[in-house]
Short mmCIF file of C-alpha atoms and ligand atoms in Angstrom, two decimals:
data_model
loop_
_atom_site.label_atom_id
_atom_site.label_comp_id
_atom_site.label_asym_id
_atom_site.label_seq_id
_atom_site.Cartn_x
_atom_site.Cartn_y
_atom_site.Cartn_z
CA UNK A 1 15.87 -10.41 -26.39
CA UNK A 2 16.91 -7.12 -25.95
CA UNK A 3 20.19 -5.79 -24.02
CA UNK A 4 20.20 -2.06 -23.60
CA UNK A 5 20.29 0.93 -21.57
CA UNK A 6 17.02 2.80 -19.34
CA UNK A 7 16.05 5.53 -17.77
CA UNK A 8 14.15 4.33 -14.66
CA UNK A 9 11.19 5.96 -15.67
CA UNK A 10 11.60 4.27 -19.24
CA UNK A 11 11.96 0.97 -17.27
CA UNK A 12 8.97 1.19 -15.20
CA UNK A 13 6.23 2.24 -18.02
CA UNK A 14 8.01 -0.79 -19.90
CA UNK A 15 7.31 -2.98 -17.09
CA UNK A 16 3.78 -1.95 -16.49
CA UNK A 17 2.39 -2.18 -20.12
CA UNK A 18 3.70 -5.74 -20.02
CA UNK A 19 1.65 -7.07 -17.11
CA UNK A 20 -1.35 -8.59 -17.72
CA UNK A 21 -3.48 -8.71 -14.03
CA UNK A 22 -4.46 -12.03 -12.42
CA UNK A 23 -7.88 -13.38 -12.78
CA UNK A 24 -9.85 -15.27 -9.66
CA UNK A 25 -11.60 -14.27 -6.63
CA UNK A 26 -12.40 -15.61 -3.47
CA UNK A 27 -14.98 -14.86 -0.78
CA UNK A 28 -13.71 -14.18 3.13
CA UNK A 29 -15.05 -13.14 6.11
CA UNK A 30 -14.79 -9.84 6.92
CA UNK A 31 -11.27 -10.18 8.73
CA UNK A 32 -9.78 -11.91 6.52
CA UNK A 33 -9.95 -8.88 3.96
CA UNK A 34 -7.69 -7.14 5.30
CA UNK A 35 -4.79 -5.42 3.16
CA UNK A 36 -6.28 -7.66 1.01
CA UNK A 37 -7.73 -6.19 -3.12
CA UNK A 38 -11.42 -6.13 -3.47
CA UNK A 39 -13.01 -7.47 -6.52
CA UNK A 40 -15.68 -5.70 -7.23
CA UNK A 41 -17.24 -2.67 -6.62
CA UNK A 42 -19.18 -2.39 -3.56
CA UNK A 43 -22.58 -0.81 -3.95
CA UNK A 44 -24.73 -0.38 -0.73
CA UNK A 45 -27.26 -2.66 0.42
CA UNK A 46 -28.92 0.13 2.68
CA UNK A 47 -28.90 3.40 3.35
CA UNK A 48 -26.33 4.26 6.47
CA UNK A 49 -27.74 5.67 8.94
CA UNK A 50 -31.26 4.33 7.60
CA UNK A 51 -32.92 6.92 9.64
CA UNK A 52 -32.21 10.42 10.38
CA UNK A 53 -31.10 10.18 13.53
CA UNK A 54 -29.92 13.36 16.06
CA UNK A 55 -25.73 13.54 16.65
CA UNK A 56 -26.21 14.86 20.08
CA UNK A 57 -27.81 14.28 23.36
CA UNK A 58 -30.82 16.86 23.60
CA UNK A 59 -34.17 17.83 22.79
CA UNK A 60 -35.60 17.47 19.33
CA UNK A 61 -38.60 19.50 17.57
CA UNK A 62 -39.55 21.28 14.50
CA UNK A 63 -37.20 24.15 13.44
CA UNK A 64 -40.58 25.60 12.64
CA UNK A 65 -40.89 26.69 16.82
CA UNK A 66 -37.64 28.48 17.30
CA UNK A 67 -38.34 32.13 17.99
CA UNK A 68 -36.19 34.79 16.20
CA UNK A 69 -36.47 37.54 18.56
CA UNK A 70 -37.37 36.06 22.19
CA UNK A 71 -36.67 33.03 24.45
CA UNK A 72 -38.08 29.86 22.87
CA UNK A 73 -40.36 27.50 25.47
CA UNK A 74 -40.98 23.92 24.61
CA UNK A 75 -43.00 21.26 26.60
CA UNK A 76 -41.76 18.09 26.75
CA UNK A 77 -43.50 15.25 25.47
CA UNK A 78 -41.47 12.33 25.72
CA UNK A 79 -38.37 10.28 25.38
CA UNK A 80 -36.32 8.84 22.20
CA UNK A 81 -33.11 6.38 22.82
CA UNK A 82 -31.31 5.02 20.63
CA UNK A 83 -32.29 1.65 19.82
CA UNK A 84 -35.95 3.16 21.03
CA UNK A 85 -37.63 5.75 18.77
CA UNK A 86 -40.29 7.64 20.32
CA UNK A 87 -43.32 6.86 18.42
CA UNK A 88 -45.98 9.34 19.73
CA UNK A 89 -47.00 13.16 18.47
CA UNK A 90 -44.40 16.03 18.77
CA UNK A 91 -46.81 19.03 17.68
CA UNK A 92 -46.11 22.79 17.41
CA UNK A 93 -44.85 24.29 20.59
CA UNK A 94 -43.51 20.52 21.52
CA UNK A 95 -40.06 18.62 21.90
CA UNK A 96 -39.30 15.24 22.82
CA UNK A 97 -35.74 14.67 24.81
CA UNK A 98 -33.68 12.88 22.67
CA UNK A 99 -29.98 10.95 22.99
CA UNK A 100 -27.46 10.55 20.38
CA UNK A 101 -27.55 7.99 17.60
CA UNK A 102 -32.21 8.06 18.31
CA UNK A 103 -34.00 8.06 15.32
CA UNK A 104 -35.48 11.83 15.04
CA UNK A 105 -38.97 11.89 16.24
CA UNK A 106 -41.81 12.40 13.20
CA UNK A 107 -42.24 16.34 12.50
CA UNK A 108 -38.91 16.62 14.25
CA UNK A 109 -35.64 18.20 12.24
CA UNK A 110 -33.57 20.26 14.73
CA UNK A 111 -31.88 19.32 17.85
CA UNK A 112 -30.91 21.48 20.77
CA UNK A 113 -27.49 20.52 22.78
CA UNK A 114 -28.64 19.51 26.09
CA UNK A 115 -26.03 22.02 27.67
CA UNK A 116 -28.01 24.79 25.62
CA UNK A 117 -30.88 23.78 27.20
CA UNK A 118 -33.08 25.55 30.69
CA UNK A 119 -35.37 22.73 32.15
CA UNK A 120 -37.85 23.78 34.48
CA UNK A 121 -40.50 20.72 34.82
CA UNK A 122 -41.39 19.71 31.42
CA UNK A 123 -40.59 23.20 30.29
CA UNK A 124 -37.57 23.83 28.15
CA UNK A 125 -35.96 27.02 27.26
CA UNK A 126 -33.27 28.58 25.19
CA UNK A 127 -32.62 31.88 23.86
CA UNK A 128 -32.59 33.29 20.43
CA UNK A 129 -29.13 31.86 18.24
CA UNK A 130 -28.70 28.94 20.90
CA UNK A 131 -29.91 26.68 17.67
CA UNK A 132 -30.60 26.61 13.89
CA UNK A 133 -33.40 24.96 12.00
CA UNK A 134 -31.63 21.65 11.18
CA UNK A 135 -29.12 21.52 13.88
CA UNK A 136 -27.47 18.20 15.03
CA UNK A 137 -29.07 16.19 12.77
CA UNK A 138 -27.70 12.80 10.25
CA UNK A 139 -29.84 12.44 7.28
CA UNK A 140 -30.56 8.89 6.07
CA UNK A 141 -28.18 7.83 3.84
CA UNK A 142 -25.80 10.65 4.52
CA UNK A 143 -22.58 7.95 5.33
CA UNK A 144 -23.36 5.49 2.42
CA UNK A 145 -26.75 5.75 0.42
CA UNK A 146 -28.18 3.29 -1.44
CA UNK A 147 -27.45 1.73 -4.36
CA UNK A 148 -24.34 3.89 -4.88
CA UNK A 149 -20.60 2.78 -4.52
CA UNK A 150 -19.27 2.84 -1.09
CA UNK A 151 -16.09 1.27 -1.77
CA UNK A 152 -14.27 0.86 -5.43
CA UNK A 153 -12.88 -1.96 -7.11
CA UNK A 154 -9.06 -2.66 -6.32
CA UNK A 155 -8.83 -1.08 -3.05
CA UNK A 156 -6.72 -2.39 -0.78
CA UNK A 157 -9.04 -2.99 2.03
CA UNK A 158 -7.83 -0.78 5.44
CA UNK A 159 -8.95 -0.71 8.65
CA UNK A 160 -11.98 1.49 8.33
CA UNK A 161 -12.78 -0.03 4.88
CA UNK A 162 -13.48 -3.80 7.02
CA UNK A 163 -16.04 -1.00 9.23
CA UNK A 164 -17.72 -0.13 6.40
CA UNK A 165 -18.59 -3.32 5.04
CA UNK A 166 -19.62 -4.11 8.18
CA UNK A 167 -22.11 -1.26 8.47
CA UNK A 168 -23.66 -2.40 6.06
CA UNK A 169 -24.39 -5.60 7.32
CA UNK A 170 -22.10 -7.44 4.96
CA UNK A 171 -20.26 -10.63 6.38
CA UNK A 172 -18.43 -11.90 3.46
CA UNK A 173 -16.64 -10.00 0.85
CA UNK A 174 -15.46 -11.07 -2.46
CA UNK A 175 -11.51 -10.24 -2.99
CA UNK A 176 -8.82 -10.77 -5.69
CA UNK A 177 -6.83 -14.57 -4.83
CA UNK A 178 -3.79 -14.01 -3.69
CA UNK A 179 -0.22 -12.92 -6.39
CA UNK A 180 1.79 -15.98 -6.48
CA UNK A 181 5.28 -15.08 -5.78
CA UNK A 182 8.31 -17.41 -6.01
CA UNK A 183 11.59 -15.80 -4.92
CA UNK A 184 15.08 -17.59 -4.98
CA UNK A 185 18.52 -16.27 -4.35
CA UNK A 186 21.42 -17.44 -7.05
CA UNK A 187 25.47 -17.72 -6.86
CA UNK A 188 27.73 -20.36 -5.53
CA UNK A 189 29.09 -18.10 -2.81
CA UNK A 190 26.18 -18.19 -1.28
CA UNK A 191 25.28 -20.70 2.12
CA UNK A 192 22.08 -20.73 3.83
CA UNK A 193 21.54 -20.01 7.79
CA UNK A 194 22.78 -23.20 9.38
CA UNK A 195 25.55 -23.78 6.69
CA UNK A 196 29.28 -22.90 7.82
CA UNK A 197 30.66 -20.37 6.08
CA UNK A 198 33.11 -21.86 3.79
CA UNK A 199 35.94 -19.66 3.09
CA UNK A 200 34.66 -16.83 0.05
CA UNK A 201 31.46 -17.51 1.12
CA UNK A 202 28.46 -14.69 2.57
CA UNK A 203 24.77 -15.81 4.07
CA UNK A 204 22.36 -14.98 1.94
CA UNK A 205 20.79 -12.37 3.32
CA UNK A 206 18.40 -11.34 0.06
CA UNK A 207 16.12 -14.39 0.67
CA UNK A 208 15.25 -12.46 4.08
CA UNK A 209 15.19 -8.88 2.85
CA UNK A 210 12.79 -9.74 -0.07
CA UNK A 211 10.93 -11.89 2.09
CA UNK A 212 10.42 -8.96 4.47
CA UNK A 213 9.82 -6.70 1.63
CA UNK A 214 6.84 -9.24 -0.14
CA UNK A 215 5.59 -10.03 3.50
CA UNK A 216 4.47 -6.30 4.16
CA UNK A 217 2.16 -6.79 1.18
CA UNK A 218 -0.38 -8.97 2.36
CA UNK A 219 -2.09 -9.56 -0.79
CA UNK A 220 0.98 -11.85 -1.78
CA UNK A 221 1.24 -15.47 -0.98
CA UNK A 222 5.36 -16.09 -1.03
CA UNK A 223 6.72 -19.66 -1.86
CA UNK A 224 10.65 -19.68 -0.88
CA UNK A 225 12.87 -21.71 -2.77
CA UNK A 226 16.16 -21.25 -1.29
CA UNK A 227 19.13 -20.86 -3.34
CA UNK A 228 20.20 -22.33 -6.63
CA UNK A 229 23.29 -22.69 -7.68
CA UNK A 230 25.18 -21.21 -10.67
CA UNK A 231 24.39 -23.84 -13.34
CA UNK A 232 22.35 -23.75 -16.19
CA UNK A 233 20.71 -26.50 -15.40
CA UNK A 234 19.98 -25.90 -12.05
CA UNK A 235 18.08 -22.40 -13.25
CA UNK A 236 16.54 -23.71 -15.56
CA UNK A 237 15.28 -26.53 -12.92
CA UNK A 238 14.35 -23.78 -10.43
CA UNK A 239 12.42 -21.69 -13.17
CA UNK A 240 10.31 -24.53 -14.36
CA UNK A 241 9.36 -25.30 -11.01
CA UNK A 242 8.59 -21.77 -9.84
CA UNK A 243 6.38 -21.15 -12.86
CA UNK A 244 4.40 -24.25 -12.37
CA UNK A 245 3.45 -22.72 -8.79
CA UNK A 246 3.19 -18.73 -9.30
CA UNK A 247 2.54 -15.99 -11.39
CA UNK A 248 5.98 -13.78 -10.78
CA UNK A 249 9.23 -15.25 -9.88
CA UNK A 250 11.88 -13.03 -8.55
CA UNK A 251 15.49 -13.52 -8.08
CA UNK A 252 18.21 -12.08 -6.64
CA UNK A 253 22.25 -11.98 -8.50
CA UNK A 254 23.17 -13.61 -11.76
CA UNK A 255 22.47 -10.63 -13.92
CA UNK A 256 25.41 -8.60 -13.80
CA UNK A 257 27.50 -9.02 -17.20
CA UNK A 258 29.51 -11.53 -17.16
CA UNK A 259 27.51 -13.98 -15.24
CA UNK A 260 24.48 -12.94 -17.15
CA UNK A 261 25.58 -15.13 -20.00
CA UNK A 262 24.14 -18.32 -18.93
CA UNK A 263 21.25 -16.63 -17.18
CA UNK A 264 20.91 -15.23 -20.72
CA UNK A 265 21.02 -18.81 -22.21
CA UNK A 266 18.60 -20.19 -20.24
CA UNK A 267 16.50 -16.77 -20.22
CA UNK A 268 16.34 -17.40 -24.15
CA UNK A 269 15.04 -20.84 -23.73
CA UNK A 270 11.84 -19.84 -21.73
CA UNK A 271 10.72 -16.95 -22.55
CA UNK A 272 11.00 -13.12 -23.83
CA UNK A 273 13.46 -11.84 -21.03
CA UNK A 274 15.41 -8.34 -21.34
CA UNK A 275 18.48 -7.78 -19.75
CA UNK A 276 18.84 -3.84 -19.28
CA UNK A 277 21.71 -1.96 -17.78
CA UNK A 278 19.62 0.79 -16.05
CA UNK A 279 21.08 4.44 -15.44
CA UNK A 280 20.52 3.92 -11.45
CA UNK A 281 22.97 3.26 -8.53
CA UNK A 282 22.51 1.28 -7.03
CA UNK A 283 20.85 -1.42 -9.01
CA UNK A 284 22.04 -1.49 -12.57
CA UNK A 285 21.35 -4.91 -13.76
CA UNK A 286 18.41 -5.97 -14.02
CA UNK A 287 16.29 -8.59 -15.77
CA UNK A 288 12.67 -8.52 -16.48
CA UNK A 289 10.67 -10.47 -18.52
CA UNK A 290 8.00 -13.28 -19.24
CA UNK A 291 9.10 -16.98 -19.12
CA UNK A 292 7.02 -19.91 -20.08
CA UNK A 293 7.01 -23.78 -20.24
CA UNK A 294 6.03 -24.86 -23.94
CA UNK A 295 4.83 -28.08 -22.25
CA UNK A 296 2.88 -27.39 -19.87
CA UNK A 297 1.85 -24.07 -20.93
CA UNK A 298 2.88 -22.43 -17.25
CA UNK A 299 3.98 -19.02 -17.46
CA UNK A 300 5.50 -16.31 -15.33
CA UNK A 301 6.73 -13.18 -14.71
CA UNK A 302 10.36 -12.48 -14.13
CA UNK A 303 12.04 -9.86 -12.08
CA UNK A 304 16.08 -11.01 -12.41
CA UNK A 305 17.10 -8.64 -9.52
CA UNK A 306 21.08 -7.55 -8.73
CA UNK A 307 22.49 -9.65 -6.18
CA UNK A 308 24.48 -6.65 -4.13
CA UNK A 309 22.14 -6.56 -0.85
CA UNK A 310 21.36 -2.91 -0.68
CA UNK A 311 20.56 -3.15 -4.85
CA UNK A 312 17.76 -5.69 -4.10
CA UNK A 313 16.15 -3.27 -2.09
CA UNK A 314 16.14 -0.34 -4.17
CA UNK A 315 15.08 -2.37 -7.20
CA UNK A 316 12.36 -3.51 -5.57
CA UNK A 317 10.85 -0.29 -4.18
CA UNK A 318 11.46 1.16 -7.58
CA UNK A 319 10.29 -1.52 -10.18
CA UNK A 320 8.92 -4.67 -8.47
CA UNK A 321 6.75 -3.32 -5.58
CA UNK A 322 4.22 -1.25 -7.75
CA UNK A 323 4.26 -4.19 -10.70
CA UNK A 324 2.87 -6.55 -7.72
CA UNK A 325 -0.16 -4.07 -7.51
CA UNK A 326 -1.21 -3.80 -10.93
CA UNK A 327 -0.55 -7.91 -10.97
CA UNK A 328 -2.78 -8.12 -8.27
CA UNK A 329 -5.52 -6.23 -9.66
CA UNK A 330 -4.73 -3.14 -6.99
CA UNK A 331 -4.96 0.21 -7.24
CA UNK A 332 -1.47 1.17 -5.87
CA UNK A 333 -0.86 3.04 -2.79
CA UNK A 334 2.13 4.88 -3.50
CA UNK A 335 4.98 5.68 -1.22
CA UNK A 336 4.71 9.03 0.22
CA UNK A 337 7.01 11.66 -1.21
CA UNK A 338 8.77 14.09 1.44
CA UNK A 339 10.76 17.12 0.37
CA UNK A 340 13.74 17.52 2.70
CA UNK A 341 16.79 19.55 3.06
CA UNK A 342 20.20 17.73 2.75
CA UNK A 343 22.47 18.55 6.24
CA UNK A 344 25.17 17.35 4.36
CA UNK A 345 26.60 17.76 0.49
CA UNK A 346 25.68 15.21 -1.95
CA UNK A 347 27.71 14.10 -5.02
CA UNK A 348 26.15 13.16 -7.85
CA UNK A 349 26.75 12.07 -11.27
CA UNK A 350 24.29 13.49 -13.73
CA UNK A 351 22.60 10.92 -15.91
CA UNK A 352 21.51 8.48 -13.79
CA UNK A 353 18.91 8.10 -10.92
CA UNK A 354 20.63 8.01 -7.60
CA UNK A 355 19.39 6.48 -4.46
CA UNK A 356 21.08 7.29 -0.80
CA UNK A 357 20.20 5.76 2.61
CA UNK A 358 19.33 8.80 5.16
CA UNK A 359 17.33 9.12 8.22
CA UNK A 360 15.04 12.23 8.53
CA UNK A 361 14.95 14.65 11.33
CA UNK A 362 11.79 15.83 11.38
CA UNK A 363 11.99 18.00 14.66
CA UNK A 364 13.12 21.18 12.84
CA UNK A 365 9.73 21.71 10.47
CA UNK A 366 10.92 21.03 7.44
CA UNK A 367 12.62 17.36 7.43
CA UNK A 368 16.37 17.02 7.19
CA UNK A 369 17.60 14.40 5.56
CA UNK A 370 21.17 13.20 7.24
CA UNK A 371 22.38 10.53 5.06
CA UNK A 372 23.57 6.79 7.20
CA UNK A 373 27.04 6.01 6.06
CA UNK A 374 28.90 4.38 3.75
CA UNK A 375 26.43 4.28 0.54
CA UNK A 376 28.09 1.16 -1.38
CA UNK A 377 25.38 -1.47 -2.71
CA UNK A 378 26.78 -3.92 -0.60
CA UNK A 379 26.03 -2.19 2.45
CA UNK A 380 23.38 -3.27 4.20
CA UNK A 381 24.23 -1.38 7.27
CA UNK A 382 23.35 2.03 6.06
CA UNK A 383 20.07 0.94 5.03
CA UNK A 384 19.16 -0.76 8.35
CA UNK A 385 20.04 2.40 10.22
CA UNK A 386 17.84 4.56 7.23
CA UNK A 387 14.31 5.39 7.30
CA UNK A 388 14.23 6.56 3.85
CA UNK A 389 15.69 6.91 0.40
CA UNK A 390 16.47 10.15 -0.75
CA UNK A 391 16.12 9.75 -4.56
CA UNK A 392 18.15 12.14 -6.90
CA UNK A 393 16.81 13.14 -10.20
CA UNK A 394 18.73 11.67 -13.52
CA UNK A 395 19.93 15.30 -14.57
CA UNK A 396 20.60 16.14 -11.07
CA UNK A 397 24.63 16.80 -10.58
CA UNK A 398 26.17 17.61 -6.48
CA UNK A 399 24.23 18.85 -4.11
CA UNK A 400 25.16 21.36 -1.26
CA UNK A 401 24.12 21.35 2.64
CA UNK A 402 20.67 22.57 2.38
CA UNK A 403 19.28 21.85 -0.95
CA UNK A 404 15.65 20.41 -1.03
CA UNK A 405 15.52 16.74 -2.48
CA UNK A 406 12.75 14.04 -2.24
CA UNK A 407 13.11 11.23 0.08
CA UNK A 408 10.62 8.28 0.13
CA UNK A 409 10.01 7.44 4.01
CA UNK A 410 9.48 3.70 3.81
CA UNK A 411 8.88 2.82 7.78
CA UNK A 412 6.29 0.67 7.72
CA UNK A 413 5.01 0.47 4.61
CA UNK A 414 7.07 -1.87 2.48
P1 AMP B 501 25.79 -10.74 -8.53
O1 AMP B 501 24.69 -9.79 -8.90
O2 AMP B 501 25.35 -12.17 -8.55
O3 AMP B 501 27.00 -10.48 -9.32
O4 AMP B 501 26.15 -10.42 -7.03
C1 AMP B 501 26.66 -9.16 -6.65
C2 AMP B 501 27.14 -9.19 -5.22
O5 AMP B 501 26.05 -9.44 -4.34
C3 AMP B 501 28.17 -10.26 -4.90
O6 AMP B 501 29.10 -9.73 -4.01
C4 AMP B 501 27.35 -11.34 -4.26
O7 AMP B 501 28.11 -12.14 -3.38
C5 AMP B 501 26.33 -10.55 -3.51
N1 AMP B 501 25.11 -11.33 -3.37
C6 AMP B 501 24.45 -11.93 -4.38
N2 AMP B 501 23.38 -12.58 -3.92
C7 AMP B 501 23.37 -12.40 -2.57
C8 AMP B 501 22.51 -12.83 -1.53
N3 AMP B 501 21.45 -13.58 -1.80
N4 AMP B 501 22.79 -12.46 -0.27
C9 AMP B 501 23.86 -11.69 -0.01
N5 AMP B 501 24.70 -11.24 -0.94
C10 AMP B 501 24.47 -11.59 -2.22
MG1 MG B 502 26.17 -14.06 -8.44
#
């Protein structure tokens, strides 16, 4: 077991050559892909459009007619809809009137705007530059062509990804199973909603912040198993349990030093489990590691987070919430980086990574970051009323009023 001292960034390339991905797929109907990892790469069926087809409502013909120096006239030969190709001759000197999304006419490559158009009987007109050879046309095959990729292994399927496969006439789609996550709070102070609040006691409020935090990624299943108490045996109960039914177990208090030293005990008994003190505030303790059960040959990952409420967060955006994406076989979407300007000065202790609560006023150009009161890791308050973290570099000492830093918004995507 090892007990020492990281960087953050030493931490989190520690953490991510440990993990070994899931294995296991499972096949769902379209919908049910959603924010969900595909498996496999997707290669396409069919060519999208399958035809070329004209973008615009108009008249179609060969480029071959337009007329460099005078007006162009073309007689009209016939109709194409979409849905309802026109299937008879367009010859030299010809054009067929044609509606978005119709599958170009044979001979047929250019397409005049309708507004560019004179009618007069079957007669159209236009004058020289009103079109190019080519105009307004989609080739076959120019969205998604066959036999090549049109989506990649490990994306986390959005929106217009669930279009796509449906474009291509695809129904069912095979995706990664769902990470396993078990997630319990620890410490004898702590009482459940519904539980009086016996005096020395707090709610535990971590169960509903990390449960808020896993939720958002929906490529997680969550199993919740309340809080243990400060026992030995009852960890070691609660770990055995939540390695029988996931892959990563995460926790929350317990790791500081001092209480760490039965965690430790029991730690030692299941697995390979490091205790590190990282340079970070908040969110020094931490535990991370792989437990097992000799017996029956379960295993898990461990994230032993900080209890302090405002810790669990930061730990998690930093450490847990990327590790869940390489678990899960997912190519990770990171969180957005914003350069702002501080309104305020910043202190700051060189030689560790800092992270402050601050919302960002974004009406001025560049963002300003105002940071939300009190900053202690206990505070949940300041990072309810926050819409980001400003994170400050390990090296970085105080800041001044107007001084760029990087904030990571996190509305809406954790
Ligand atoms: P610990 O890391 O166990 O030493 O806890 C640090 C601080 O966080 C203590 O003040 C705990 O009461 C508090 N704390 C620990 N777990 C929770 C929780 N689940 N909900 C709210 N506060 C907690
Ligand atoms: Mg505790």
């Amino acid at each position: 077991m090892e007990t020492d001292f990281q960087t953050v960034d030493e931490a989190r390339l520690k953490i991510l050559a440990l993990l070994q991905p899931i294995t296991g797929t499972r096949t769902v109907a379209i919908r049910e892909a959603l924010d969900q990892v595909l498996a496999t790469d997707l290669l396409s069926p069919i060519n999208v459009p399958a035809h070329d087809n004209s973008a615009m409502d108009g008249y179609a013909f060969s480029g071959h007619c337009i007329q460099a120096a005078g007006i162009t006239n073309l007689k009209m030969v016939g109709t194409a809809y979409a849905g309802k190709a026109f299937n008879g001759n367009c010859g030299k000197g010809e054009c067929v009137r044609i509606m978005t999304g119709a599958v170009m006419p044979e001979n047929c490559d250019t397409v005049l705007i309708q507004e560019n158009a004179t009618v007069s009987g079957d007669t159209i007109s236009f004058p020289p530059g009103a079109v190019k050879a080519g105009d307004n046309r989609r080739l076959a095959g120019e969205d998604l062509t066959i036999g090549k990729p049109a989506l990649p292994a490990g994306k986390v399927l959005r929106p217009a990804d669930l279009g796509l496969i449906a474009s291509l006439g695809i129904a069912e789609i095979a995706v990664r199973r769902k990470l396993r996550v078990a997630f319990f709070s620890t410490g004898d102070e702590l009482r459940s909603l519904g539980q009086p609040l016996d005096e020395g006691c707090v709610y535990d409020s971590n169960r509903y912040t990390l449960w808020g935090m896993l939720t958002r990624l929906r490529f997680v299943e969550l199993l919740d198993m309340g809080v243990v108490h400060d026992s030995p045996e009852a960890l070691e109960q609660a770990m055995l349990q939540a390695m029988e039914q996931a892959d990563v177990i995460v926790t929350s208090g317990g790791v500081s030093v001092g209480e760490a030293d039965y965690t430790k005990h029991v730690m030692e008994k299941l697995g390979s489990v490091n205790f590190w003190k990282i340079a970070m505030r908040p969110g020094r303790p931490m535990a991370f590691g792989q437990v097992h059960n000799k017996n029956t040959g379960d295993s898990a990952y461990l994230f032993g987070l900080p209890g302090n409420p405002v810790a669990v967060m930061v730990t998690f955006y930093a450490f847990v919430r990327d590790a869940l994406f390489k678990l899960a076989h997912a190519n990770t979407l990171p969180i957005p980086i914003v350069t702002a300007k501080l309104a305020q000065n910043v202190r700051k202790r060189p030689g560790r990574t800092e992270y402050q609560r601050a919302r960002l006023d974004m009406t001025q150009g560049t963002p300003i970051a105002h940071l939300t009161g009190a900053q202690g890791s206990g505070i949940l308050r300041s990072m309810s009323e926050s819409d980001c973290l400003l994170v400050l570099a390990h090296d970085q000492g105080d800041l001044k009023a107007g001084d760029s830093v990087l904030a990571l918004p996190f509305e809406g995507l954790i």
